Coordinates of C-alpha atoms and ligand atoms in Angstrom, one line a residue:
M296 CA 66.2 110.7 -110.5
H297 CA 69.5 112.8 -110.2
L298 CA 70.9 114.0 -113.5
I299 CA 74.3 112.2 -113.0
H300 CA 72.4 108.9 -112.2
A301 CA 70.4 109.3 -115.5
I302 CA 73.5 109.8 -117.5
F303 CA 75.2 107.0 -115.8
L304 CA 72.3 104.8 -116.7
V305 CA 72.4 105.8 -120.3
L306 CA 76.2 104.8 -120.4
L307 CA 75.3 101.5 -118.8
V308 CA 72.7 100.9 -121.5
G309 CA 75.5 101.8 -123.9
I310 CA 77.9 99.6 -122.5
F311 CA 75.6 96.4 -122.5
D312 CA 74.2 97.4 -125.8
E313 CA 70.7 96.5 -124.9
N314 CA 68.2 97.2 -127.6
V315 CA 65.7 99.7 -126.0
N316 CA 63.2 100.5 -128.8
G317 CA 61.7 97.1 -129.3
D318 CA 62.8 96.1 -132.8
V319 CA 65.0 93.0 -133.8
T320 CA 68.0 94.5 -135.5
N321 CA 69.7 91.2 -136.5
N322 CA 68.2 87.8 -137.2
R323 CA 71.6 85.7 -136.7
Y324 CA 70.3 83.9 -133.5
R325 CA 66.6 83.9 -134.2
L326 CA 65.0 80.4 -133.8
N327 CA 63.1 78.6 -136.4
Y328 CA 60.8 76.4 -134.6
H329 CA 60.7 77.7 -130.9
I330 CA 58.5 80.1 -129.3
Q331 CA 60.4 83.3 -129.0
P332 CA 59.2 87.0 -128.5
P333 CA 58.5 89.0 -131.5
S334 CA 61.1 91.4 -130.1
G335 CA 61.8 92.4 -126.6
W336 CA 62.3 90.3 -123.5
M337 CA 60.8 86.9 -122.6
N338 CA 61.0 84.8 -119.5
D339 CA 58.8 82.3 -117.7
P340 CA 56.1 80.4 -119.7
D341 CA 52.6 81.0 -118.2
G342 CA 49.0 79.9 -118.5
L343 CA 49.5 76.7 -120.8
S344 CA 46.0 75.7 -121.7
Y345 CA 43.7 74.4 -124.4
F346 CA 40.6 76.3 -125.0
N347 CA 38.2 76.8 -128.1
G348 CA 40.2 74.4 -130.2
Q349 CA 43.5 75.9 -129.6
Y350 CA 46.6 75.5 -127.4
H351 CA 47.6 78.7 -125.7
V352 CA 50.9 79.7 -124.2
F353 CA 51.5 83.0 -122.4
Y354 CA 54.8 84.3 -121.3
Q355 CA 56.5 87.0 -119.2
Y356 CA 57.2 89.8 -121.6
N357 CA 58.7 93.2 -121.8
P358 CA 57.8 94.5 -125.3
Y359 CA 59.8 97.6 -124.8
S360 CA 63.3 96.3 -124.4
S361 CA 65.5 93.1 -124.5
N362 CA 66.0 93.6 -120.8
W363 CA 63.6 92.4 -118.1
G364 CA 61.1 95.1 -117.2
A365 CA 57.6 95.3 -115.6
P366 CA 56.1 92.0 -117.2
H367 CA 53.3 91.9 -119.5
W368 CA 51.8 88.5 -120.6
G369 CA 52.8 87.9 -124.2
H370 CA 50.6 85.3 -126.0
V371 CA 50.9 82.7 -128.8
A372 CA 48.4 80.1 -129.9
S373 CA 48.4 76.9 -131.9
T374 CA 46.0 74.3 -133.3
D375 CA 48.9 71.6 -133.4
L376 CA 51.4 72.4 -130.8
V377 CA 53.9 72.9 -133.5
H378 CA 52.9 76.2 -135.5
W379 CA 52.4 79.1 -133.2
K380 CA 51.0 82.6 -134.1
N381 CA 51.6 85.7 -132.2
L382 CA 48.4 87.3 -130.5
P383 CA 48.0 90.7 -128.9
I384 CA 49.5 91.1 -125.4
A385 CA 47.0 89.4 -123.0
L386 CA 47.8 91.3 -119.7
T387 CA 49.4 94.8 -119.3
P388 CA 50.5 96.0 -115.9
G389 CA 49.0 99.4 -114.8
D390 CA 46.1 98.9 -112.2
P391 CA 46.6 99.5 -108.7
Y392 CA 47.3 96.0 -107.8
D393 CA 49.7 95.1 -110.7
K394 CA 51.2 98.5 -111.7
D395 CA 54.8 97.0 -111.6
G396 CA 54.1 93.8 -113.3
C397 CA 51.7 91.0 -114.2
F398 CA 53.8 88.2 -112.8
S399 CA 53.6 84.5 -113.6
G400 CA 50.5 82.5 -113.3
S401 CA 48.2 79.8 -115.0
A402 CA 45.1 79.5 -116.9
V403 CA 42.0 77.4 -116.5
V404 CA 38.8 76.8 -118.5
N405 CA 35.7 77.7 -116.6
G406 CA 32.6 77.1 -118.6
N407 CA 32.9 79.3 -121.7
E408 CA 35.7 81.3 -120.5
L409 CA 39.5 81.2 -120.3
V410 CA 40.5 82.3 -116.8
L411 CA 44.1 83.8 -116.2
V412 CA 45.4 83.7 -112.6
Y413 CA 48.5 85.8 -112.0
T414 CA 50.4 87.7 -109.6
G415 CA 50.1 91.4 -109.3
N416 CA 53.5 93.1 -108.2
V417 CA 53.7 96.6 -106.8
N418 CA 56.9 98.1 -105.8
T419 CA 56.7 100.0 -102.4
A420 CA 59.2 102.0 -100.4
N421 CA 60.5 99.0 -98.5
G422 CA 60.2 96.3 -101.2
F423 CA 57.0 95.1 -102.8
T424 CA 53.5 93.7 -102.3
Q425 CA 52.4 90.7 -104.2
T426 CA 48.7 89.7 -104.7
Q427 CA 46.7 87.0 -106.7
N428 CA 44.4 88.3 -109.6
I429 CA 42.2 86.9 -112.3
A430 CA 41.2 88.0 -115.8
T431 CA 38.7 86.5 -118.1
S432 CA 38.1 86.0 -121.9
K433 CA 35.3 84.5 -123.9
D434 CA 37.4 84.5 -127.4
G435 CA 40.8 83.5 -126.0
V436 CA 42.2 86.8 -127.3
T437 CA 41.0 89.7 -125.3
F438 CA 41.2 89.5 -121.5
T439 CA 39.2 91.7 -118.9
K440 CA 40.7 92.1 -115.5
Y441 CA 38.2 91.2 -112.8
S442 CA 36.8 94.3 -111.1
G443 CA 37.0 92.5 -107.7
N444 CA 40.8 92.1 -108.0
P445 CA 43.0 91.1 -106.0
V446 CA 41.3 87.8 -105.1
L447 CA 44.1 87.1 -102.8
A448 CA 45.3 90.3 -101.2
N449 CA 47.7 89.1 -98.6
P450 CA 50.1 86.3 -98.1
P451 CA 49.6 83.8 -95.1
V452 CA 50.4 85.1 -91.9
D453 CA 53.3 82.7 -91.3
G454 CA 54.9 83.6 -94.7
T455 CA 57.2 86.1 -96.2
K456 CA 55.9 88.8 -98.6
D457 CA 57.0 86.8 -101.5
F458 CA 53.7 85.4 -102.8
R459 CA 53.7 84.5 -106.4
D460 CA 53.0 82.3 -109.3
P461 CA 49.6 80.8 -108.8
K462 CA 48.9 77.3 -110.5
V463 CA 45.2 76.5 -110.5
W464 CA 43.5 73.2 -111.3
L465 CA 40.1 71.7 -111.0
S466 CA 39.6 68.6 -108.8
I467 CA 37.4 66.0 -110.5
Y468 CA 37.3 63.1 -108.1
G469 CA 35.1 62.3 -105.0
S470 CA 34.1 64.8 -102.5
Q471 CA 36.4 67.4 -104.1
N472 CA 34.9 67.1 -107.5
G473 CA 34.3 70.6 -108.8
T474 CA 36.6 72.4 -106.4
W475 CA 39.3 74.7 -107.6
N476 CA 42.8 74.3 -106.2
M477 CA 45.7 76.8 -106.3
V478 CA 49.3 76.2 -105.2
V479 CA 51.5 79.6 -104.8
G480 CA 55.1 80.0 -103.9
N481 CA 55.3 81.6 -100.5
P482 CA 58.4 80.9 -98.3
S483 CA 57.9 80.4 -94.5
V484 CA 59.9 82.6 -92.4
A485 CA 63.0 80.9 -91.0
V486 CA 63.3 81.5 -87.2
N487 CA 67.0 81.5 -85.8
N488 CA 68.5 80.1 -89.0
P489 CA 72.1 81.3 -89.6
Y490 CA 72.0 80.4 -93.3
M491 CA 68.9 82.1 -94.7
N492 CA 65.9 84.2 -93.9
S493 CA 63.3 82.0 -95.3
Y494 CA 62.7 78.3 -96.4
G495 CA 61.1 77.4 -99.8
R496 CA 57.4 76.5 -99.3
V497 CA 54.4 76.0 -101.6
V498 CA 51.0 76.8 -100.1
L499 CA 47.5 75.6 -100.9
Y500 CA 44.1 77.3 -101.4
Q501 CA 40.8 76.2 -102.5
S502 CA 37.8 77.9 -104.1
N503 CA 34.3 77.2 -105.6
D504 CA 34.3 80.1 -108.0
L505 CA 38.1 81.3 -108.5
K506 CA 37.1 84.5 -106.7
T507 CA 37.0 83.6 -102.9
W508 CA 39.8 81.4 -101.7
T509 CA 40.3 79.6 -98.4
Y510 CA 43.9 79.0 -97.2
L511 CA 44.6 75.2 -96.5
G512 CA 48.2 75.7 -95.2
G513 CA 51.5 74.5 -96.6
L514 CA 51.5 71.8 -99.0
A515 CA 55.2 71.2 -98.9
E516 CA 58.0 73.1 -97.3
E517 CA 61.7 72.7 -96.2
Q518 CA 62.5 73.4 -92.6
N519 CA 66.1 72.4 -92.5
A520 CA 68.7 74.5 -94.3
E521 CA 71.1 71.6 -94.4
Q522 CA 68.8 69.9 -96.9
N523 CA 70.0 72.8 -99.3
L524 CA 66.5 73.3 -100.9
G525 CA 66.7 77.1 -101.2
Y526 CA 64.9 79.9 -99.7
M527 CA 62.2 80.4 -102.3
W528 CA 60.3 78.0 -104.6
D529 CA 58.9 79.9 -107.6
D530 CA 56.7 78.6 -110.3
P531 CA 55.0 75.6 -108.5
N532 CA 53.1 73.0 -110.4
F533 CA 51.4 70.2 -108.6
F534 CA 49.9 67.2 -110.6
Y535 CA 48.9 63.6 -110.8
L536 CA 51.0 61.3 -113.1
N537 CA 50.5 57.5 -113.4
G538 CA 49.5 56.9 -109.7
K539 CA 51.8 59.5 -108.2
Y540 CA 51.8 63.2 -107.4
V541 CA 54.4 65.5 -108.7
L542 CA 55.6 68.9 -107.2
L543 CA 57.6 70.8 -109.8
V544 CA 59.2 74.0 -108.5
S545 CA 62.0 76.5 -109.4
P546 CA 64.0 77.1 -106.2
A547 CA 66.4 79.8 -105.6
G548 CA 69.4 79.6 -103.1
I549 CA 70.3 75.9 -103.7
E550 CA 74.0 75.6 -103.5
R551 CA 76.0 73.7 -106.2
D552 CA 76.9 70.2 -105.2
I553 CA 79.5 69.0 -107.6
D554 CA 77.7 68.2 -111.0
R555 CA 74.2 68.9 -109.3
F556 CA 72.6 72.3 -109.1
A557 CA 75.3 73.8 -111.5
N558 CA 73.3 76.7 -112.7
L559 CA 72.4 79.9 -110.8
N560 CA 68.8 78.7 -110.0
Q561 CA 67.3 75.3 -110.2
N562 CA 64.2 73.7 -111.7
G563 CA 63.3 70.3 -110.3
Y564 CA 60.6 68.1 -108.7
F565 CA 59.5 65.9 -105.9
I566 CA 57.5 62.7 -106.4
G567 CA 55.3 61.4 -103.7
D568 CA 51.8 60.6 -102.5
Y569 CA 49.0 63.0 -101.6
R570 CA 45.8 62.7 -99.7
P571 CA 43.5 65.7 -100.5
S572 CA 41.5 64.9 -97.3
T573 CA 44.5 65.7 -95.2
N574 CA 46.5 67.9 -97.5
L575 CA 49.5 65.9 -96.7
F576 CA 52.2 65.5 -99.5
S577 CA 54.8 62.8 -98.5
R578 CA 57.5 63.2 -101.0
G579 CA 60.9 61.7 -102.0
Q580 CA 64.2 63.5 -103.1
F581 CA 64.6 66.8 -105.2
Y582 CA 65.8 66.1 -108.6
E583 CA 66.5 68.4 -111.5
L584 CA 64.2 68.2 -114.4
D585 CA 66.9 69.1 -117.1
N586 CA 70.7 69.0 -116.7
G587 CA 71.6 71.6 -119.4
H588 CA 72.8 75.1 -118.8
D589 CA 69.4 76.9 -119.8
F590 CA 66.2 75.5 -118.5
F591 CA 64.0 77.1 -115.8
A592 CA 60.4 77.9 -114.7
A593 CA 58.8 74.8 -116.5
H594 CA 55.0 75.1 -116.5
V595 CA 52.8 71.9 -117.1
F596 CA 49.1 71.4 -118.3
E597 CA 46.9 68.6 -119.2
D598 CA 45.9 68.4 -122.8
P599 CA 42.4 67.0 -124.0
T600 CA 43.9 63.5 -124.5
G601 CA 45.3 63.5 -120.9
R602 CA 49.0 64.1 -121.9
R603 CA 50.9 66.1 -119.3
I604 CA 52.8 68.5 -121.4
V605 CA 55.6 70.8 -120.1
I606 CA 57.3 73.9 -121.6
G607 CA 60.3 75.7 -120.0
W608 CA 62.1 78.9 -120.3
M609 CA 65.0 78.1 -122.5
Q610 CA 67.3 80.5 -120.6
M611 CA 68.7 80.9 -117.1
W612 CA 69.0 83.9 -114.7
G613 CA 72.8 84.9 -115.0
S614 CA 73.2 83.6 -118.4
W615 CA 74.8 85.7 -121.0
M616 CA 71.9 86.3 -123.5
R617 CA 74.0 87.4 -126.5
E618 CA 70.8 88.0 -128.4
Q619 CA 70.0 91.0 -126.3
V620 CA 72.1 93.3 -128.5
D621 CA 69.9 92.3 -131.5
G622 CA 66.7 93.5 -129.6
W623 CA 65.3 90.4 -128.1
A624 CA 66.0 87.9 -125.4
G625 CA 64.8 84.5 -124.3
A626 CA 62.9 81.6 -125.8
L627 CA 60.7 78.6 -124.7
T628 CA 61.7 74.9 -125.1
I629 CA 59.7 72.6 -127.4
P630 CA 56.7 71.1 -125.8
R631 CA 57.6 67.8 -124.1
E632 CA 55.4 65.0 -122.9
L633 CA 55.9 64.0 -119.2
S634 CA 55.9 60.4 -118.0
L635 CA 57.1 58.5 -115.0
S636 CA 60.1 56.1 -115.1
S637 CA 59.2 52.4 -114.7
D638 CA 60.3 52.3 -111.0
G639 CA 58.2 55.5 -110.3
T640 CA 61.1 57.6 -108.9
R641 CA 61.9 60.0 -111.9
L642 CA 60.3 62.2 -114.4
Q643 CA 61.0 61.6 -118.1
M644 CA 60.4 64.0 -121.1
A645 CA 59.9 63.3 -124.6
P646 CA 59.2 65.6 -127.4
V647 CA 55.5 65.8 -128.3
A648 CA 54.7 63.4 -131.1
E649 CA 53.4 66.3 -133.3
L650 CA 57.0 67.6 -133.8
T651 CA 57.8 65.0 -136.4
S652 CA 55.6 67.0 -138.7
L653 CA 58.4 69.6 -139.0
R654 CA 60.7 67.2 -140.6
G655 CA 61.9 68.0 -144.0
S656 CA 64.7 66.7 -146.1
Q657 CA 66.9 64.0 -144.6
Y658 CA 70.6 64.7 -144.4
I659 CA 72.3 61.3 -143.5
N660 CA 71.1 57.8 -142.6
S661 CA 73.8 55.2 -142.3
P662 CA 76.0 53.4 -139.8
I663 CA 79.3 55.4 -139.7
N664 CA 82.6 54.2 -138.4
V665 CA 83.9 57.0 -136.3
N666 CA 87.7 57.3 -135.9
G667 CA 88.6 60.4 -134.4
E668 CA 86.5 63.1 -136.2
Y669 CA 83.8 62.5 -139.0
D670 CA 82.3 65.4 -140.6
T671 CA 78.6 65.1 -141.3
N672 CA 76.5 67.1 -143.7
I673 CA 74.2 68.3 -140.9
P674 CA 74.0 72.0 -140.5
I675 CA 73.2 73.0 -136.9
G676 CA 70.6 75.8 -138.3
S677 CA 67.5 73.8 -137.9
S678 CA 67.8 70.1 -137.4
E679 CA 66.9 66.9 -135.6
V680 CA 69.6 64.3 -135.0
L681 CA 68.9 60.7 -134.0
F682 CA 72.1 59.3 -132.7
D683 CA 72.6 55.7 -131.5
V684 CA 75.6 53.8 -130.4
V685 CA 76.0 50.1 -129.0
L686 CA 78.4 50.8 -126.2
A687 CA 79.8 47.3 -125.8
G688 CA 82.1 47.5 -128.7
V689 CA 83.3 51.1 -127.8
R690 CA 86.8 51.4 -126.4
A691 CA 86.9 55.1 -126.8
R692 CA 86.7 57.2 -123.6
K693 CA 84.3 59.6 -125.3
V694 CA 81.9 59.3 -128.2
G695 CA 79.5 62.0 -129.5
L696 CA 79.1 65.1 -131.7
K697 CA 80.4 68.6 -131.5
F698 CA 80.5 71.9 -133.7
P699 CA 82.3 75.1 -133.4
I700 CA 80.5 78.2 -131.5
D701 CA 81.9 81.7 -131.2
D702 CA 83.8 81.2 -127.8
G703 CA 85.0 77.7 -128.9
E704 CA 83.2 74.4 -129.1
L705 CA 79.9 72.8 -128.0
E706 CA 80.5 69.1 -127.4
L707 CA 78.0 66.6 -126.5
Y708 CA 79.4 63.1 -125.7
Y709 CA 79.0 60.0 -123.5
D710 CA 82.1 59.4 -121.3
T711 CA 82.1 55.6 -121.2
Q712 CA 84.6 55.5 -118.2
N713 CA 82.6 57.7 -116.0
Q714 CA 79.2 56.7 -117.5
T715 CA 78.1 60.3 -117.7
L716 CA 76.4 62.3 -120.6
V717 CA 78.3 65.5 -120.9
L718 CA 77.4 68.7 -122.5
S719 CA 80.4 71.1 -122.6
R720 CA 79.8 74.6 -123.8
N721 CA 83.1 76.1 -124.4
K722 CA 84.5 73.9 -121.5
D723 CA 81.6 75.0 -119.1
I724 CA 80.5 71.6 -118.4
R725 CA 77.1 70.1 -117.4
Q726 CA 77.1 66.4 -116.8
V727 CA 74.8 63.6 -115.5
A728 CA 75.1 60.0 -114.8
I729 CA 73.5 57.5 -117.1
S730 CA 74.8 54.1 -115.7
N731 CA 74.5 50.5 -116.8
I732 CA 73.3 51.1 -120.3
S733 CA 74.1 49.0 -123.2
V734 CA 72.8 51.4 -126.0
L735 CA 73.1 55.3 -125.9
N736 CA 70.3 56.7 -127.7
L737 CA 70.2 60.5 -128.3
R738 CA 67.5 62.5 -130.0
I739 CA 68.8 66.1 -130.4
F740 CA 66.9 69.2 -131.5
L741 CA 69.2 71.8 -132.9
D742 CA 68.0 75.3 -133.7
R743 CA 69.8 78.5 -134.7
S744 CA 71.0 79.1 -131.1
S745 CA 69.8 76.1 -128.9
I746 CA 70.3 72.6 -128.3
E747 CA 67.8 70.1 -126.6
V748 CA 69.0 66.6 -125.9
F749 CA 66.8 63.7 -125.2
A750 CA 68.7 60.8 -124.0
N751 CA 67.6 57.1 -123.8
N752 CA 64.1 57.9 -124.2
G753 CA 64.0 61.0 -122.3
T754 CA 65.6 59.5 -119.0
V755 CA 67.9 62.5 -119.1
T756 CA 67.3 65.6 -120.9
M757 CA 69.9 68.7 -121.4
T758 CA 68.9 72.0 -122.7
S759 CA 71.3 75.0 -123.5
R760 CA 71.6 78.1 -125.8
F761 CA 74.7 78.9 -127.7
Y762 CA 76.0 81.6 -130.0
V763 CA 77.6 81.4 -133.4
D764 CA 77.3 83.9 -136.4
W765 CA 77.6 81.4 -139.0
I766 CA 76.0 78.0 -139.6
P767 CA 78.6 75.2 -139.0
I768 CA 77.9 71.3 -139.6
V769 CA 77.9 68.7 -137.0
T770 CA 81.1 66.6 -136.5
L771 CA 81.0 63.2 -135.0
F772 CA 83.9 62.2 -132.8
T773 CA 85.6 59.7 -130.5
D774 CA 88.5 60.8 -128.6
N775 CA 91.3 58.5 -129.2
G776 CA 91.6 57.6 -132.8
E777 CA 91.8 54.0 -134.3
S778 CA 91.8 52.2 -131.0
G779 CA 88.8 54.2 -130.1
A780 CA 86.6 53.6 -133.2
A781 CA 82.8 53.5 -132.5
R782 CA 80.0 52.4 -135.0
V783 CA 77.4 55.1 -134.9
N784 CA 73.9 55.1 -136.3
V785 CA 72.9 58.6 -137.4
Q786 CA 69.8 59.8 -138.9
A787 CA 68.9 63.5 -139.4
F788 CA 66.3 65.8 -140.8
S789 CA 66.0 69.5 -141.6
L790 CA 63.3 71.0 -139.3
N791 CA 60.8 73.5 -141.2
N792 CA 60.6 77.1 -140.0
I793 CA 57.3 77.8 -138.3
W794 CA 57.8 81.6 -138.3
Ligands
NAG2242 C1 32.1 65.4 -111.2 O1 31.0 66.2 -111.3 C2 30.4 66.4 -112.5 C3 29.6 67.5 -112.6 O2 28.6 67.5 -111.5 C4 30.1 65.0 -113.0 O3 29.4 65.1 -114.3 C5 31.1 64.0 -112.9 O4 30.6 62.8 -113.2 C6 31.8 64.0 -111.7 N1 32.9 63.1 -111.6 C7 33.2 62.2 -110.8 C8 34.5 61.5 -111.1 O5 32.5 62.0 -109.8
NAG2243 C1 85.4 60.9 -113.9 O1 85.3 60.5 -112.6 C2 86.4 60.6 -111.8 C3 86.1 60.0 -110.5 O2 84.9 60.4 -109.9 C4 86.5 62.1 -111.6 O3 87.7 62.4 -110.7 C5 86.8 62.8 -112.9 O4 86.7 64.3 -112.8 C6 85.6 62.5 -113.8 N1 85.9 63.0 -115.2 C7 85.3 63.9 -115.7 C8 85.8 64.3 -117.0 O5 84.3 64.5 -115.1
NAG2244 C1 75.0 48.6 -112.2 O1 74.8 47.3 -112.3 C2 75.4 46.7 -111.3 C3 75.0 45.1 -111.5 O2 73.7 44.8 -111.9 C4 74.8 47.0 -110.0 O3 75.5 46.3 -108.9 C5 75.1 48.7 -109.7 O4 74.5 49.0 -108.6 C6 74.4 49.2 -110.9 N1 74.9 50.7 -110.8 C7 74.0 51.7 -110.9 C8 74.6 53.0 -110.8 O5 72.8 51.5 -111.2
NAG2245 C1 63.3 53.6 -126.1 O1 61.9 53.0 -126.1 C2 61.6 52.2 -127.2 C3 60.1 52.0 -127.2 O2 59.6 51.9 -126.1 C4 62.4 50.9 -127.0 O3 62.2 50.0 -128.1 C5 63.8 51.2 -126.9 O4 64.6 50.1 -126.6 C6 64.1 52.3 -125.9 N1 65.6 52.6 -125.9 C7 66.4 52.9 -124.9 C8 67.7 53.2 -125.3 O5 65.9 52.7 -123.8

């Protein structure tokens, strides 16, 4: 590197104030009950699994800096999905096939081993190469990379060189029983497309031993730029839920459509029907999984009781991650149980039942008449708030709650006229329709720098980060005083610290 460039880089580091030595220097935004890196950078959750009596969560991790850098696999485990403990780094880049990063992937239990399946990234003069690799462990702590890696050395011939985020599962039905399946994000090359060079696509492979894989073709792809489904679908998950199949992906390149697709990248799903014999997935529309400012790369697994549990990265590319100056960045959402709406067209999310074990003292529990503003005794530090309002009697335009943040205010309210749930972070609005409801029911998880909202039993969720250096209390509000009074039921609990 040229000396001037080196000095310039040092200056840049100074300007953005990233912490580069790997220590947390200030706890002001540290979370109390969320998975977060001990220090350094975290992005996608990976390898959600249950093995030897423990839940395992891995994550994209740079232990050396609060900036993204050649990803390792960080690792936490839990016996109850609530209390997590840090374990040694599971995968470190450095082999010829993963020297510039152990990118995202999944985990499966094969006999007495936990097997990680991940993308090896190698930077090259004209870009990068991406391959699929495996590593195994008998104790769930120490992983050994397979000597025959990569197990998939090349993307399909009709795809681009982007070839990443393998998600593996075992078929247990019919003639497929015992077959391993893998979906991988791999765009198809867009021919004569004036808008983009590739189309988002998920490809499918099968194997009997996790080592030799057969290409079965595209499982789902977009071949029409006007459908606005992006040029790359990262982090695919494909699973069965209550009679339907769901393909969950994190697309890049979708353009904002008024209130939809408001973040830099998206994370959403298609619901459809699938015949393994023909490899045909006929699917419905694309919907976002969460409508907040910071939710991406959600990863799903099936627990031993058959629940589909999902965890997302509680951040978004392009977001201002203010905790970077404190030596860390990124966190994961609380675990959520997925279900299908009664009409079968949408996914719903609910906090896993185990999370009620975090509840400590109760702050408030009574119907409250809100005329304008009502200050509660609920601190935002580490709390769960249950908020119900019967909408028939509400003439206010807005009813909800708010608290100050460093740049202004965070407001969460229902707009009774537009019938939308609105999350406004210093006037940067995310909103989503919840029409024709008689009761608004919110379950809100507040941590030191995060909010997760589950509206009407998880029909809608909104997840965002925020930053404030002190611990404000929650204020209930309606927007137009006496004439806009609302009778609100609020119950709130402090949530214990798991770290
Ligand atoms: C799948 O195969 C396993 C092992 O051979 C067997 O025990 C199981 O019953 C099979 N499942 C179904 C649904 O056929
Ligand atoms: C409410 O809906 C109207 C009509 O669609 C729209 O013009 C207005 O911007 C909406 N209000 C908010 C606060 O989004
Ligand atoms: C709301 O309910 C009315 C009457 O049942 C129905 O006509 C309308 O389509 C519903 N709107 C939405 C958005 O579901
Ligand atoms: C949420 O689900 C519970 C239990 O199924 C039900 O009693 C309640 O009415 C639901 N609430 C809303 C707002 O849909």
